[in-house]
């Protein structure tokens, strides 16, 4: 029963970390369309200039890399009981 309790607590911890990561990535990418309503000039600069496109590429690459790390480190641990 102790193993089940610890397993449940660890699953909750891992799921909360995943949920937090997904919400932060959602906020990150939701901020770009928000620029349209807040300051259209900033969005135009971000989307149409080479520097803006470069920055969007860097943010996307970092997000993709952190996604793979998040999947790796929050993978459920399995063990064989022999």
XYZ file of C-alpha atoms in Angstrom, residues 40-79:
40
model
C -0.333 46.179 -34.428
C 2.984 47.821 -35.300
C 4.862 45.440 -32.993
C 3.141 42.460 -34.591
C 3.977 43.740 -38.055
C 7.630 44.122 -37.083
C 7.658 40.659 -35.490
C 6.081 38.899 -38.462
C 7.439 40.769 -41.469
C 11.060 41.657 -40.658
C 13.955 39.180 -40.843
C 14.875 39.875 -37.205
C 11.300 39.190 -36.092
C 11.159 35.967 -38.082
C 14.507 34.961 -36.581
C 13.184 35.584 -33.070
C 10.032 33.563 -33.770
C 12.241 30.745 -35.060
C 14.425 30.838 -31.938
C 11.386 30.771 -29.652
C 9.869 27.891 -31.617
C 13.114 25.904 -31.552
C 13.573 26.417 -27.814
C 9.963 25.401 -27.227
C 10.426 22.242 -29.280
C 13.638 21.297 -27.459
C 12.074 21.915 -24.042
C 9.073 19.836 -25.107
C 11.323 16.850 -25.779
C 13.139 17.363 -22.466
C 9.823 17.641 -20.644
C 8.626 14.384 -22.202
C 11.915 12.706 -21.283
C 11.996 13.835 -17.659
C 8.304 13.344 -16.896
C 8.140 9.863 -18.357
C 6.602 7.412 -15.876
C 9.089 5.182 -14.127
C 8.500 1.483 -14.520
C 10.217 -1.249 -12.611
